[in-house]
Short mmCIF file of C-alpha atoms in Angstrom, two decimals:
data_model
loop_
_atom_site.label_atom_id
_atom_site.label_comp_id
_atom_site.label_asym_id
_atom_site.label_seq_id
_atom_site.Cartn_x
_atom_site.Cartn_y
_atom_site.Cartn_z
CA MET A 1 0.20 -0.15 0.52
CA SER A 2 0.61 3.60 -0.33
CA ALA A 3 2.96 5.84 1.53
CA SER A 4 -0.33 8.39 1.89
CA PRO A 5 -1.62 9.28 4.71
CA MET A 6 -3.90 6.62 5.04
CA LEU A 7 -5.51 5.81 8.28
CA GLU A 8 -3.29 2.59 10.29
CA THR A 9 -6.56 0.13 9.11
CA PRO A 10 -7.03 1.49 6.13
CA SER A 11 -11.05 0.68 5.37
CA ASP A 12 -12.15 -1.53 2.44
CA HIS A 13 -12.86 1.17 0.29
CA GLU A 14 -9.50 2.82 0.74
CA LEU A 15 -7.94 0.05 -0.05
CA ALA A 16 -9.91 -1.38 -3.19
CA SER A 17 -9.29 2.51 -4.64
CA ALA A 18 -5.56 1.71 -4.09
CA TYR A 19 -5.62 -1.39 -6.30
CA ARG A 20 -7.36 0.41 -8.90
CA ALA A 21 -4.34 2.77 -8.68
CA GLY A 22 -2.27 0.06 -9.13
CA ASP A 23 -1.12 -0.99 -5.60
CA GLU A 24 -0.94 -4.93 -5.65
CA ARG A 25 -0.48 -4.52 -2.35
CA ALA A 26 -3.46 -3.85 -1.47
CA ALA A 27 -5.75 -6.85 -2.89
CA ALA A 28 -3.43 -8.65 -0.83
CA GLU A 29 -4.84 -7.53 2.03
CA LEU A 30 -8.58 -7.20 1.25
CA VAL A 31 -7.71 -11.00 0.55
CA ARG A 32 -5.77 -11.33 4.42
CA ARG A 33 -9.04 -9.70 5.18
CA HIS A 34 -12.00 -11.45 3.90
CA ALA A 35 -10.85 -15.03 2.76
CA PRO A 36 -11.37 -16.64 6.22
CA ALA A 37 -15.18 -15.62 6.18
CA LEU A 38 -15.54 -16.05 2.50
CA GLY A 39 -14.20 -20.01 3.70
CA ARG A 40 -17.19 -20.51 5.86
CA TYR A 41 -19.71 -18.91 3.94
CA LEU A 42 -18.86 -21.53 1.24
CA TYR A 43 -18.48 -23.98 3.64
CA SER A 44 -22.23 -23.40 5.33
CA SER A 45 -23.39 -23.21 1.30
CA GLY A 46 -22.29 -26.47 1.33
CA ALA A 47 -18.89 -26.04 -0.86
CA VAL A 48 -16.37 -29.72 -0.43
CA PRO A 49 -14.41 -28.77 2.44
CA ASP A 50 -11.76 -30.14 0.62
CA GLU A 51 -11.99 -27.65 -2.14
CA ILE A 52 -12.97 -24.65 -0.52
CA ASP A 53 -9.16 -23.08 -0.63
CA ASP A 54 -9.45 -23.12 -4.59
CA LEU A 55 -13.27 -21.70 -4.68
CA VAL A 56 -11.98 -18.77 -2.53
CA GLN A 57 -9.10 -18.09 -4.18
CA GLU A 58 -11.77 -18.45 -7.55
CA THR A 59 -14.09 -16.22 -5.72
CA LEU A 60 -11.20 -13.29 -4.89
CA PHE A 61 -9.61 -13.66 -8.03
CA ARG A 62 -13.41 -12.44 -9.70
CA ALA A 63 -13.60 -9.98 -7.45
CA PHE A 64 -10.50 -8.38 -8.02
CA ARG A 65 -11.22 -8.18 -12.32
CA ARG A 66 -14.56 -6.95 -12.04
CA LEU A 67 -13.44 -4.55 -8.69
CA ASP A 68 -15.44 -1.67 -10.94
CA GLY A 69 -18.46 -3.48 -10.21
CA TRP A 70 -18.30 -2.22 -7.01
CA ARG A 71 -19.29 0.49 -6.38
CA GLY A 72 -19.89 0.45 -2.04
CA GLU A 73 -24.29 0.22 -1.57
CA ALA A 74 -23.22 -3.52 -0.16
CA SER A 75 -20.14 -3.78 1.97
CA PHE A 76 -17.51 -5.78 0.03
CA ARG A 77 -17.39 -8.82 2.05
CA SER A 78 -21.03 -9.60 1.20
CA TRP A 79 -20.64 -8.34 -2.65
CA VAL A 80 -17.85 -10.73 -1.89
CA PHE A 81 -20.02 -13.57 -1.00
CA ALA A 82 -22.43 -12.90 -3.50
CA ILE A 83 -19.58 -13.66 -6.26
CA GLY A 84 -18.86 -16.92 -3.57
CA GLY A 85 -22.23 -17.59 -4.93
CA ASN A 86 -21.45 -17.15 -8.48
CA VAL A 87 -18.64 -19.58 -8.24
CA LEU A 88 -20.49 -22.20 -5.92
CA ARG A 89 -23.12 -22.33 -8.03
CA ASP A 90 -20.81 -22.79 -11.75
CA GLU A 91 -19.68 -25.49 -9.47
CA PHE A 92 -22.63 -27.26 -8.91
CA ARG A 93 -22.99 -26.91 -12.93
CA ARG A 94 -19.80 -28.01 -13.20
CA ARG A 95 -20.69 -31.19 -11.25
CA LYS A 96 -23.86 -31.60 -13.35
CA GLY A 97 -25.75 -31.30 -9.92
CA ARG A 98 -24.53 -33.89 -8.34
CA GLN A 99 -24.12 -33.67 -5.00
CA VAL A 100 -21.50 -31.27 -3.56
CA LEU A 101 -22.01 -32.02 0.44
CA SER A 102 -19.40 -34.19 1.83
CA LEU A 103 -20.84 -36.71 4.50
CA GLU A 104 -17.57 -38.34 5.15
CA ASP A 105 -17.23 -38.93 9.22
CA ARG A 106 -15.76 -36.07 10.46
CA ASP A 107 -13.35 -36.67 13.52
CA LEU A 108 -15.08 -36.42 16.71
CA PRO A 109 -13.29 -34.10 19.68
CA ASP A 110 -13.13 -37.37 22.64
CA ARG A 111 -15.72 -36.23 24.86
CA ALA A 112 -16.88 -37.61 27.54
CA ASP A 113 -20.27 -37.65 26.12
CA PRO A 114 -20.02 -38.87 22.20
CA ASP A 115 -23.26 -39.45 21.55
CA ALA A 116 -23.93 -36.68 22.04
CA ASP A 117 -21.39 -35.11 20.33
CA LEU A 118 -22.16 -37.23 17.60
CA ALA A 119 -25.35 -36.36 17.28
CA ALA A 120 -24.17 -32.56 17.16
CA ALA A 121 -22.09 -33.45 14.23
CA GLU A 122 -25.03 -34.88 12.74
CA THR A 123 -27.45 -32.26 12.77
CA GLN A 124 -24.64 -28.92 11.64
CA GLU A 125 -24.03 -31.68 8.46
CA GLY A 126 -27.95 -31.84 8.00
CA LEU A 127 -28.59 -28.17 8.73
CA ARG A 128 -25.21 -27.90 5.90
CA CYS A 129 -27.82 -30.33 3.76
CA GLY A 130 -30.54 -28.94 4.08
CA ILE A 131 -28.62 -24.73 3.47
CA ALA A 132 -27.00 -26.33 0.55
CA ALA A 133 -30.65 -27.83 -1.02
CA LEU A 134 -32.43 -24.23 -0.25
CA PRO A 135 -33.51 -22.09 -3.29
CA ARG A 136 -29.62 -19.98 -3.82
CA LEU A 137 -31.23 -16.79 -2.98
CA GLN A 138 -32.63 -17.98 0.30
CA ARG A 139 -29.71 -19.40 1.24
CA GLU A 140 -27.84 -16.17 0.26
CA VAL A 141 -29.67 -14.59 2.34
CA PHE A 142 -29.97 -16.64 5.51
CA LEU A 143 -26.04 -17.24 5.36
CA LEU A 144 -25.42 -13.48 5.58
CA ARG A 145 -27.89 -12.85 7.79
CA THR A 146 -27.22 -15.85 10.42
CA GLN A 147 -23.63 -15.73 9.96
CA GLN A 148 -22.83 -12.40 9.12
CA GLY A 149 -25.62 -10.38 11.18
CA SER A 150 -26.27 -8.36 8.05
CA GLY A 151 -29.29 -5.92 7.84
CA TYR A 152 -31.90 -6.87 4.97
CA THR A 153 -31.04 -3.69 3.58
CA GLU A 154 -27.36 -4.19 2.70
CA ILE A 155 -28.13 -8.00 2.00
CA ALA A 156 -30.94 -6.52 -0.83
CA ALA A 157 -27.89 -3.71 -2.27
CA ALA A 158 -24.92 -7.53 -2.20
CA LEU A 159 -27.76 -9.53 -4.08
CA GLY A 160 -29.62 -8.02 -5.92
CA THR A 161 -33.03 -7.72 -4.60
CA THR A 162 -35.41 -5.65 -2.22
CA PRO A 163 -35.07 -5.29 1.43
CA GLY A 164 -38.66 -6.64 1.55
CA ALA A 165 -37.79 -9.57 -1.27
CA ALA A 166 -34.93 -10.36 1.48
CA ARG A 167 -36.63 -10.53 4.19
CA VAL A 168 -39.46 -12.84 2.48
CA HIS A 169 -36.10 -14.74 1.68
CA TYR A 170 -35.27 -15.91 4.39
CA HIS A 171 -38.49 -16.19 6.88
CA HIS A 172 -39.29 -18.69 3.32
CA ALA A 173 -35.56 -20.16 4.37
CA VAL A 174 -36.41 -20.58 8.40
CA LYS A 175 -39.22 -21.94 7.79
CA ARG A 176 -37.96 -24.80 5.84
CA LEU A 177 -34.30 -25.25 8.29
CA LYS A 178 -36.49 -24.92 11.45
CA GLU A 179 -37.29 -29.08 11.30
CA LEU A 180 -33.49 -30.08 10.94
CA VAL A 181 -32.80 -28.35 14.34
CA ARG A 182 -35.64 -29.09 16.10
CA MET B 1 -44.63 -5.81 13.86
CA SER B 2 -45.97 -8.49 15.84
CA ASP B 3 -43.34 -9.85 18.87
CA CYS B 4 -42.21 -12.67 16.86
CA GLU B 5 -40.84 -10.42 13.79
CA ARG B 6 -39.23 -8.04 16.10
CA LEU B 7 -37.60 -10.78 18.16
CA SER B 8 -37.03 -12.47 14.57
CA ASP B 9 -35.16 -9.31 13.78
CA ARG B 10 -32.90 -9.09 16.33
CA MET B 11 -31.06 -12.60 16.88
CA PRO B 12 -29.08 -12.42 13.98
CA ASP B 13 -27.43 -9.22 16.52
CA VAL B 14 -28.26 -11.23 19.88
CA ALA B 15 -26.16 -14.36 18.33
CA MET B 16 -23.24 -12.08 17.27
CA GLN B 17 -23.13 -10.83 20.78
CA ARG B 18 -23.79 -7.28 19.70
CA ALA B 19 -26.98 -6.93 21.23
CA ALA B 20 -28.97 -8.64 24.25
CA TRP B 21 -32.30 -10.12 25.04
CA THR B 22 -34.35 -7.75 27.32
CA THR B 23 -36.24 -9.12 29.68
CA ASP B 24 -39.75 -8.57 28.26
CA GLU B 25 -38.06 -10.51 24.97
CA ALA B 26 -36.32 -13.26 27.22
CA ALA B 27 -39.91 -13.56 27.88
CA HIS B 28 -41.62 -14.25 24.52
CA LEU B 29 -38.61 -16.80 23.89
CA ALA B 30 -39.61 -18.20 27.04
CA SER B 31 -42.81 -19.06 26.05
CA CYS B 32 -43.00 -19.50 21.69
CA ALA B 33 -41.87 -22.20 20.52
CA GLU B 34 -42.47 -21.01 16.89
CA CYS B 35 -39.52 -18.20 18.40
CA ARG B 36 -37.39 -20.97 20.11
CA ALA B 37 -37.40 -23.44 16.98
CA GLU B 38 -35.49 -20.26 14.91
CA TRP B 39 -33.40 -19.18 18.06
CA ASP B 40 -31.96 -22.22 17.66
CA LEU B 41 -31.69 -22.74 14.28
CA VAL B 42 -29.99 -19.30 13.88
CA LEU B 43 -27.24 -20.85 16.32
CA ALA B 44 -26.74 -23.89 14.82
CA ALA B 45 -26.01 -21.90 11.76
CA ARG B 46 -23.34 -19.85 14.28
CA ARG B 47 -21.96 -23.16 15.30
CA LEU B 48 -21.91 -24.25 11.74
CA GLU B 49 -20.04 -21.60 10.66
CA ALA B 50 -17.32 -22.08 13.37
CA SER B 51 -16.77 -25.89 12.11
CA ALA B 52 -16.10 -24.65 8.71
CA PRO B 53 -12.27 -25.68 8.39
CA THR B 54 -9.86 -23.15 8.37
CA VAL B 55 -8.27 -21.56 4.73
CA ASP B 56 -4.57 -19.98 4.73
CA PRO B 57 -5.46 -16.59 4.07
CA THR B 58 -1.83 -15.64 3.71
CA ALA B 59 -1.21 -17.81 1.05
CA ILE B 60 -4.74 -17.10 -0.81
CA ALA B 61 -3.63 -13.94 -0.88
CA ALA B 62 -0.42 -15.09 -2.82
CA ALA B 63 -2.62 -17.22 -5.30
CA VAL B 64 -4.62 -14.62 -6.01
CA GLU B 65 -1.73 -11.79 -7.40
CA ARG B 66 -0.65 -14.35 -9.03
CA ARG B 67 -3.46 -15.06 -11.23
CA LEU B 68 -4.07 -11.29 -11.41
CA ALA B 69 -0.72 -10.62 -12.33
CA THR B 70 -1.14 -13.37 -15.04
CA ASP B 71 -4.27 -11.81 -16.43
CA ARG B 72 -3.10 -8.92 -16.69
CA THR B 73 0.37 -10.16 -18.20
CA ALA B 74 -2.22 -12.35 -20.78
CA GLY B 75 -4.79 -9.13 -21.01
CA ARG B 76 -2.10 -6.72 -22.48
CA ARG B 77 -0.31 -9.60 -24.35
CA ASN B 78 -3.87 -9.96 -26.01
CA ARG B 79 -3.79 -6.00 -26.48
CA TRP B 80 -0.87 -5.76 -27.93
CA PHE B 81 -1.85 -8.98 -30.55
CA TRP B 82 -4.87 -7.97 -31.64
CA ALA B 83 -3.31 -4.52 -32.36
CA GLY B 84 -0.27 -5.93 -33.96
CA GLY B 85 -2.57 -7.90 -35.89
CA ALA B 86 -4.63 -4.86 -37.58
CA ALA B 87 -1.17 -3.73 -37.99
CA ALA B 88 -0.08 -5.82 -40.41
CA ALA B 89 -3.13 -6.60 -41.75
CA ALA B 90 -3.46 -2.92 -42.61
CA ALA B 91 0.25 -3.22 -44.02
CA ALA B 92 -0.69 -6.31 -45.91
CA ALA B 93 -3.34 -3.98 -47.87
CA ILE B 94 -0.69 -1.13 -48.80
CA THR B 95 1.54 -3.72 -49.81
CA LEU B 96 -1.18 -5.03 -51.80
CA ALA B 97 -2.41 -2.51 -53.34
CA VAL B 98 1.25 -1.02 -54.47
CA THR B 99 2.78 -4.69 -55.90
CA ARG B 100 -0.47 -5.49 -57.99
CA GLY B 101 0.05 -3.27 -60.39
CA PRO B 102 -2.11 -0.80 -62.01
CA GLU B 103 -2.86 -3.78 -64.69
CA ALA B 104 -4.30 -5.33 -62.24
CA ARG B 105 -6.10 -3.26 -60.54
CA PRO B 106 -10.32 -2.03 -60.98
CA GLU B 107 -11.03 -0.87 -64.29
CA VAL B 108 -11.82 2.54 -63.86
CA ALA B 109 -12.31 5.56 -66.49
CA PRO B 110 -8.71 6.46 -67.12
CA VAL B 111 -8.31 10.61 -66.50
CA VAL B 112 -6.17 11.82 -69.23
CA ALA B 113 -4.62 14.73 -68.62
CA VAL B 114 -4.71 17.15 -72.28
CA GLU B 115 -2.65 19.94 -72.63
CA THR B 116 -4.26 22.85 -73.88
CA ASP B 117 -3.07 25.88 -75.27
CA PRO B 118 -5.42 28.30 -73.32
CA LEU B 119 -6.33 30.81 -76.89
CA VAL B 120 -7.28 27.66 -78.86
CA PRO B 121 -10.81 26.25 -77.74
CA LEU B 122 -10.35 23.58 -79.62
CA PRO B 123 -7.48 21.91 -79.91
CA GLU B 124 -8.68 18.97 -82.03
CA LEU B 125 -8.97 20.85 -84.82
CA GLU B 126 -5.12 22.22 -85.01
CA GLY B 127 -4.64 18.80 -86.33
CA LEU B 128 -6.88 19.24 -89.36
CA GLU B 129 -6.56 19.82 -93.09
CA THR B 130 -7.59 23.37 -94.54
CA ALA B 131 -10.13 21.13 -96.68
CA GLN B 132 -11.59 19.39 -93.49
CA LEU B 133 -12.01 22.51 -91.69
CA ASP B 134 -13.76 24.17 -94.70
CA THR B 135 -16.24 21.15 -94.60
CA LEU B 136 -16.99 21.07 -91.04
CA LEU B 137 -17.55 24.92 -91.80
CA GLN B 138 -20.22 23.90 -94.20
CA THR B 139 -22.11 21.39 -92.25
CA LEU B 140 -21.85 23.59 -89.14
CA ASP B 141 -23.49 26.66 -91.72
CA GLY B 142 -26.13 24.36 -92.96
CA PRO B 143 -29.68 22.92 -90.94
CA LEU B 144 -28.73 21.01 -87.95
CA ALA B 145 -30.20 17.46 -88.66
CA GLY B 146 -32.93 15.74 -86.70
CA THR B 147 -33.84 19.08 -85.46
CA SER B 148 -37.58 19.26 -84.62
CA ALA B 149 -39.62 22.96 -86.23
CA ALA B 150 -39.77 24.26 -82.55
CA ASP B 151 -35.67 24.47 -82.51
CA SER B 152 -35.57 25.76 -86.12
CA ALA B 153 -34.83 29.09 -86.47
CA SER B 154 -38.20 29.26 -88.33
CA VAL B 155 -40.22 29.57 -86.03
CA ASP B 156 -43.74 30.78 -87.37
CA GLU B 157 -45.43 33.73 -85.96
CA ASP B 158 -48.21 32.32 -85.04
CA ALA B 159 -46.32 30.92 -82.35
CA ASP B 160 -44.72 33.73 -81.19
CA ALA B 161 -48.35 35.36 -80.98
CA ALA B 162 -49.36 32.32 -78.37
CA LEU B 163 -46.60 32.29 -76.45
CA GLU B 164 -47.60 36.04 -76.16
CA GLN B 165 -51.04 35.01 -75.61
CA LEU B 166 -49.79 33.12 -72.28
CA LEU B 167 -47.35 35.94 -71.03
CA ALA B 168 -50.41 38.09 -71.01
CA THR B 169 -52.92 35.42 -69.48
CA TRP B 170 -50.00 34.55 -66.41
CA GLU B 171 -49.78 38.45 -65.77
CA GLY B 172 -53.32 38.94 -65.64
#
């Protein structure tokens, strides 16, 4: 990043502007800032764990290629997550609808109540399957709302819909998923 | 907005510990099965996020930077390719036009430059013999072949009168 009088912790906007001006280190900083959350988002959306690194990389690569498309109505993170949704959709299509979720046995911590841990893990995997099976907008609104705490206006800007529609998508998602965690 | 809707709107913030339930909200949550189910779902979604495999942001940043650099290089190469292609096409067209020669060019009406003496209005007459010029003059003095009566010098008075009458009607 340039030595210009930037704040000590530059905002995403400042980093994006610096990258547009040719500062490649600004892109690296944005990647470091958002890649972990993006990975969690893609995992929750149903991505195969072994492929999350590649999907994160592809998402951020696409994001920087079309950085001019980010006008700041939504946060950089929400905007990148929306691109991540596209990348995941392409991955689903590439696999021609085959189940992307890995339902392998997960290593469980050695706890006093292994049955409870197993039940919790199964519930989580069931929830992940349920989220992955949601229509795309429902899935993305639900995750942006529950995992990022984004408001409907922010979500609507990121996903190209209206706040009212985002609210409806959220409630449809909740209605479908409630049964999985009862 | 119902109590359930208000609670639903607050759930993400409370789950992320950016806010806490009020006493009334906590009481509603304890008594409403639907809200409790939604709250459990929100907490489960948070746990799901926490259970995700971690990614190495530094490695990903390096990989993204490499791809962007490659992409920029490819973009420049493509621009040069197309610019070079256009230049080569233009050069080829010019070369072809120059090297094909006049016989291969499409036939167009030749433009002949004729040097003329400004004092001689009809230079082609210069090459004629005196006898030929006399003959030519005689034909010009005589009546023109194929001319109509209207064109001839012997336009009769009847026609003149008719014209004058016509003009008079126009002038009122």
